[in-house]
GROMACS .gro file of C-alpha atoms in nm:
model
   92
    1UNK     CA    1   0.000   0.000   0.000
    2UNK     CA    2   0.126   0.347  -0.083
    3UNK     CA    3  -0.009   0.662   0.078
    4UNK     CA    4   0.013   1.015  -0.056
    5UNK     CA    5   0.115   1.270   0.206
    6UNK     CA    6  -0.111   1.576   0.174
    7UNK     CA    7  -0.021   1.806   0.466
    8UNK     CA    8   0.219   1.839   0.758
    9UNK     CA    9   0.248   2.001   1.099
   10UNK     CA   10   0.575   2.156   1.214
   11UNK     CA   11   0.677   2.227   1.572
   12UNK     CA   12   0.981   2.419   1.698
   13UNK     CA   13   1.130   2.506   1.360
   14UNK     CA   14   1.084   2.492   0.985
   15UNK     CA   15   1.305   2.203   0.868
   16UNK     CA   16   1.231   1.835   0.804
   17UNK     CA   17   1.337   1.744   1.158
   18UNK     CA   18   1.050   1.957   1.289
   19UNK     CA   19   0.770   1.770   1.110
   20UNK     CA   20   0.565   1.619   1.391
   21UNK     CA   21   0.245   1.508   1.214
   22UNK     CA   22   0.148   1.409   0.860
   23UNK     CA   23  -0.190   1.389   0.688
   24UNK     CA   24  -0.234   1.132   0.414
   25UNK     CA   25  -0.471   0.964   0.171
   26UNK     CA   26  -0.464   0.618   0.021
   27UNK     CA   27  -0.553   0.671  -0.346
   28UNK     CA   28  -0.643   0.304  -0.399
   29UNK     CA   29  -0.901   0.288  -0.116
   30UNK     CA   30  -0.993   0.651  -0.053
   31UNK     CA   31  -0.896   0.613   0.314
   32UNK     CA   32  -0.753   0.920   0.487
   33UNK     CA   33  -0.582   0.978   0.817
   34UNK     CA   34  -0.309   1.148   1.010
   35UNK     CA   35  -0.021   1.005   1.207
   36UNK     CA   36   0.278   1.122   1.402
   37UNK     CA   37   0.617   1.129   1.236
   38UNK     CA   38   0.730   0.836   1.456
   39UNK     CA   39   0.430   0.628   1.345
   40UNK     CA   40   0.502   0.691   0.975
   41UNK     CA   41   0.874   0.616   1.025
   42UNK     CA   42   0.783   0.288   1.197
   43UNK     CA   43   0.532   0.199   0.924
   44UNK     CA   44   0.789   0.257   0.648
   45UNK     CA   45   1.073   0.076   0.825
   46UNK     CA   46   0.892  -0.217   0.985
   47UNK     CA   47   0.577  -0.274   0.783
   48UNK     CA   48   0.710  -0.217   0.431
   49UNK     CA   49   0.501   0.098   0.397
   50UNK     CA   50   0.547   0.335   0.105
   51UNK     CA   51   0.468   0.706   0.102
   52UNK     CA   52   0.505   0.981  -0.153
   53UNK     CA   53   0.426   1.345  -0.226
   54UNK     CA   54   0.271   1.447  -0.555
   55UNK     CA   55   0.277   1.808  -0.672
   56UNK     CA   56   0.233   1.955  -1.016
   57UNK     CA   57   0.227   1.612  -1.177
   58UNK     CA   58   0.562   1.505  -1.033
   59UNK     CA   59   0.610   1.247  -0.759
   60UNK     CA   60   0.874   1.228  -0.488
   61UNK     CA   61   0.907   0.925  -0.262
   62UNK     CA   62   0.928   0.970   0.114
   63UNK     CA   63   1.232   0.817   0.284
   64UNK     CA   64   1.343   0.778   0.645
   65UNK     CA   65   1.659   0.971   0.735
   66UNK     CA   66   1.864   0.848   1.031
   67UNK     CA   67   2.086   1.130   1.161
   68UNK     CA   68   2.390   1.075   1.384
   69UNK     CA   69   2.204   1.250   1.666
   70UNK     CA   70   1.836   1.297   1.727
   71UNK     CA   71   1.522   1.125   1.608
   72UNK     CA   72   1.469   0.979   1.264
   73UNK     CA   73   1.279   1.205   1.028
   74UNK     CA   74   1.121   1.200   0.684
   75UNK     CA   75   1.236   1.362   0.362
   76UNK     CA   76   1.150   1.326  -0.004
   77UNK     CA   77   1.381   1.210  -0.278
   78UNK     CA   78   1.319   1.248  -0.650
   79UNK     CA   79   1.544   1.170  -0.945
   80UNK     CA   80   1.830   1.081  -0.710
   81UNK     CA   81   1.820   1.412  -0.521
   82UNK     CA   82   1.688   1.506  -0.177
   83UNK     CA   83   1.398   1.749  -0.215
   84UNK     CA   84   1.182   1.972   0.002
   85UNK     CA   85   0.846   1.846  -0.125
   86UNK     CA   86   0.720   1.768   0.225
   87UNK     CA   87   0.795   2.121   0.343
   88UNK     CA   88   0.606   2.263   0.043
   89UNK     CA   89   0.282   2.092   0.150
   90UNK     CA   90   0.008   2.278   0.339
   91UNK     CA   91   0.085   2.323   0.709
   92UNK     CA   92  -0.173   2.254   0.981
   0.00000   0.00000   0.00000
């Protein structure tokens, strides 16, 4: 199952590390929901989940980033490059 991330919530800053909640839709079922960053990270890493952002007809896959220090976070990657597609989504 792949979900499309549609919105985010930031807390304490404006970078990827500050995304605390993500809203999503499952295009194949029409299901919608929202989860914490930790829940989405766990779903991707441990349950073979797939997520992406789609804007202007282009798609960027969501990946888990594991920094040397601090909590894991999410970031998009398209055409072999890290992108800011998550940060460009509507903020709640």
